[in-house]
Structure formats: structure tokens, C-alpha cells
Coordinates of C-alpha atoms and ligand atoms in Angstrom, one line a residue:
M176 CA 0.0 0.0 0.0
T177 CA 1.1 3.5 -0.6
Y178 CA -0.1 7.1 -0.9
V179 CA -1.0 8.5 -4.3
I180 CA -0.8 12.0 -5.8
A181 CA -3.8 12.7 -8.1
E182 CA -5.0 15.3 -10.5
P183 CA -5.2 18.5 -8.3
C184 CA -1.4 18.5 -8.1
V185 CA -0.9 18.7 -11.9
D186 CA 0.4 22.1 -13.0
L187 CA 0.3 23.3 -9.4
K188 CA 3.0 21.6 -7.4
D189 CA 2.6 23.6 -4.3
K190 CA 5.2 21.2 -2.6
A191 CA 3.9 21.6 0.9
C192 CA 3.9 17.8 1.1
I193 CA 7.6 17.5 0.5
E194 CA 8.4 19.2 3.7
E195 CA 6.4 16.7 5.7
C196 CA 7.7 13.5 4.3
P197 CA 10.0 11.8 6.8
V198 CA 11.6 9.5 4.2
D199 CA 11.9 12.0 1.3
C200 CA 9.9 9.8 -1.1
I201 CA 7.9 12.5 -2.9
Y202 CA 9.6 13.2 -6.2
E203 CA 9.1 16.2 -8.5
G204 CA 8.3 15.7 -12.2
Q205 CA 7.7 18.3 -14.7
R206 CA 4.0 18.8 -14.1
S207 CA 3.2 16.8 -11.0
L208 CA 4.8 15.3 -7.9
Y209 CA 4.9 11.5 -7.5
I210 CA 5.1 9.3 -4.4
H211 CA 7.4 6.4 -4.6
P212 CA 5.3 3.3 -3.9
D213 CA 8.1 1.3 -2.3
E214 CA 9.8 4.1 -0.4
C215 CA 6.6 5.5 1.1
V216 CA 6.1 4.3 4.7
D217 CA 2.4 5.1 4.8
C218 CA 2.8 7.5 7.6
G219 CA 0.1 9.8 6.2
A220 CA 1.9 13.0 7.2
C221 CA 1.7 14.5 3.7
E222 CA -2.0 14.0 3.1
P223 CA -3.5 16.7 5.4
V224 CA -1.0 19.4 4.4
C225 CA -1.8 19.4 0.6
P226 CA -3.8 22.6 0.1
V227 CA -5.8 21.0 -2.8
E228 CA -6.4 17.5 -1.4
A229 CA -4.4 15.8 -4.1
I230 CA -3.0 13.1 -1.9
F231 CA -4.9 9.9 -1.1
Y232 CA -4.3 6.6 0.6
E233 CA -4.2 4.1 -2.3
D234 CA -7.5 2.5 -1.4
D235 CA -9.2 5.8 -0.9
T236 CA -8.3 7.3 -4.2
P237 CA -11.5 8.5 -5.9
E238 CA -12.7 6.3 -8.8
E239 CA -12.1 9.0 -11.4
W240 CA -8.5 9.3 -10.4
K241 CA -7.6 5.6 -10.2
D242 CA -5.2 6.0 -13.1
Y243 CA -3.0 8.2 -10.9
Y244 CA -2.1 5.1 -8.9
K245 CA -0.6 3.6 -12.0
A246 CA 1.1 6.9 -12.9
N247 CA 2.8 7.2 -9.5
V248 CA 4.0 3.6 -9.7
E249 CA 5.1 3.6 -13.3
F250 CA 6.9 6.9 -13.0
F251 CA 9.6 5.0 -11.2
D252 CA 10.0 2.2 -13.7
E253 CA 13.1 3.9 -15.1
L254 CA 14.3 5.4 -11.8
G255 CA 14.1 2.4 -9.6
S256 CA 14.4 3.3 -6.0
P257 CA 16.7 6.3 -5.7
G258 CA 16.2 6.4 -1.9
G259 CA 15.6 10.1 -1.6
A260 CA 14.0 12.8 -3.8
S261 CA 16.0 15.9 -2.7
K262 CA 19.2 14.7 -4.3
L263 CA 17.5 14.3 -7.7
G264 CA 15.6 17.6 -7.7
L265 CA 13.4 18.2 -10.7
I266 CA 13.0 15.3 -12.9
E267 CA 12.3 16.7 -16.4
R268 CA 9.5 14.4 -17.5
D269 CA 6.2 13.0 -16.5
H270 CA 4.3 9.7 -16.7
P271 CA 2.8 9.7 -20.3
F272 CA -0.7 9.8 -18.8
I273 CA 0.1 13.0 -17.0
A274 CA 2.1 14.5 -19.9
A275 CA -0.9 14.1 -22.2
L276 CA -3.3 16.0 -19.9
P277 CA -4.5 19.4 -21.1
P278 CA -3.1 22.3 -19.1
Q279 CA -4.8 22.3 -15.7
E280 CA -6.4 25.6 -14.5
H281 CA -6.2 26.3 -10.9
A282 CA -8.5 28.9 -9.3
E283 CA -6.3 30.7 -6.8
Ligands
SF4_189 S1 1.1 19.5 -1.4 FE1 -0.4 18.7 -2.9 S2 -0.4 20.1 -4.6 FE2 1.4 20.4 -3.4 S3 3.0 19.2 -4.4 FE3 2.1 18.0 -2.7 S4 0.5 16.8 -3.7 FE4 1.0 18.5 -5.1
SF4_190 S1 2.6 8.9 3.5 FE1 4.4 9.5 4.7 S2 6.1 8.4 3.7 FE2 4.4 8.3 2.3 S3 4.7 10.1 0.9 FE3 3.4 10.8 2.6 S4 4.7 11.7 4.1 FE4 6.0 10.4 2.7

């Protein structure tokens, strides 16, 4: 089980969650952040701090955002398990599913 970052993060990337993660497993892609499914320790610390409620426990991810689970997992197919997001910084790509989304508007 893991936590998942869903659509509200796309093109927003507020990054409040990164500060909370005790194991530094929230990685930054071009348009969204991604939680490493194997490195996440399911502590739940990130979920309440996301200002747009983009983070869900795997089983609680809303039906319309189920594909984001796959996106968070498959984003790491090439990266493996780097063991820490901060040393990588911005990863200049996204999962193809997220890369193909139209630009997301955020009412601020
Ligand atoms: S706090 Fe929410 S919107 Fe901000 S980067 Fe994390 S998941 Fe994305
Ligand atoms: S649940 Fe905990 S370990 Fe997993 S991404 Fe959120 S803060 Fe990090």
C-alpha cells in the first residue's frame, strides 16, 4: 500500500507535502509530484497538508483518479528506488498519462 498524488497537483506543485515526508519519497516531475510506492512508509503526514487535497491513501483514491495510482508507480519504472527525492531535484519528465493531460487551470 502507498499514498498516491492525483490530479489536483498537476500544474500546481505547491510542494507543501515534500516538507512533511520523513523519508523524502515525494519526487518532483515536470507537471506533478509522484510518491514512490516502495519508499513511502504510509505515515500519512503528507495528506493533510496538501492545500488542494491531491493526496490519497491508495484504497481511498477517488474512482475517477484511479489511473493516478498507476502513474505514481510507473513513473519509477526507469528510476528504480533512488532512496531520496531531494538529491534528484526536478526530474524533467512526467508519466505519459500526465504528460498528455491538457493544461490544468487552478483557481487561486
Ligand atoms: S502539497 Fe499537494 S499540490 Fe502540493 S505538491 Fe504536494 S501533492 Fe502536489
Ligand atoms: S505517507 Fe508519509 S512516507 Fe508516504 S509520501 Fe506521505 S509523508 Fe511520505
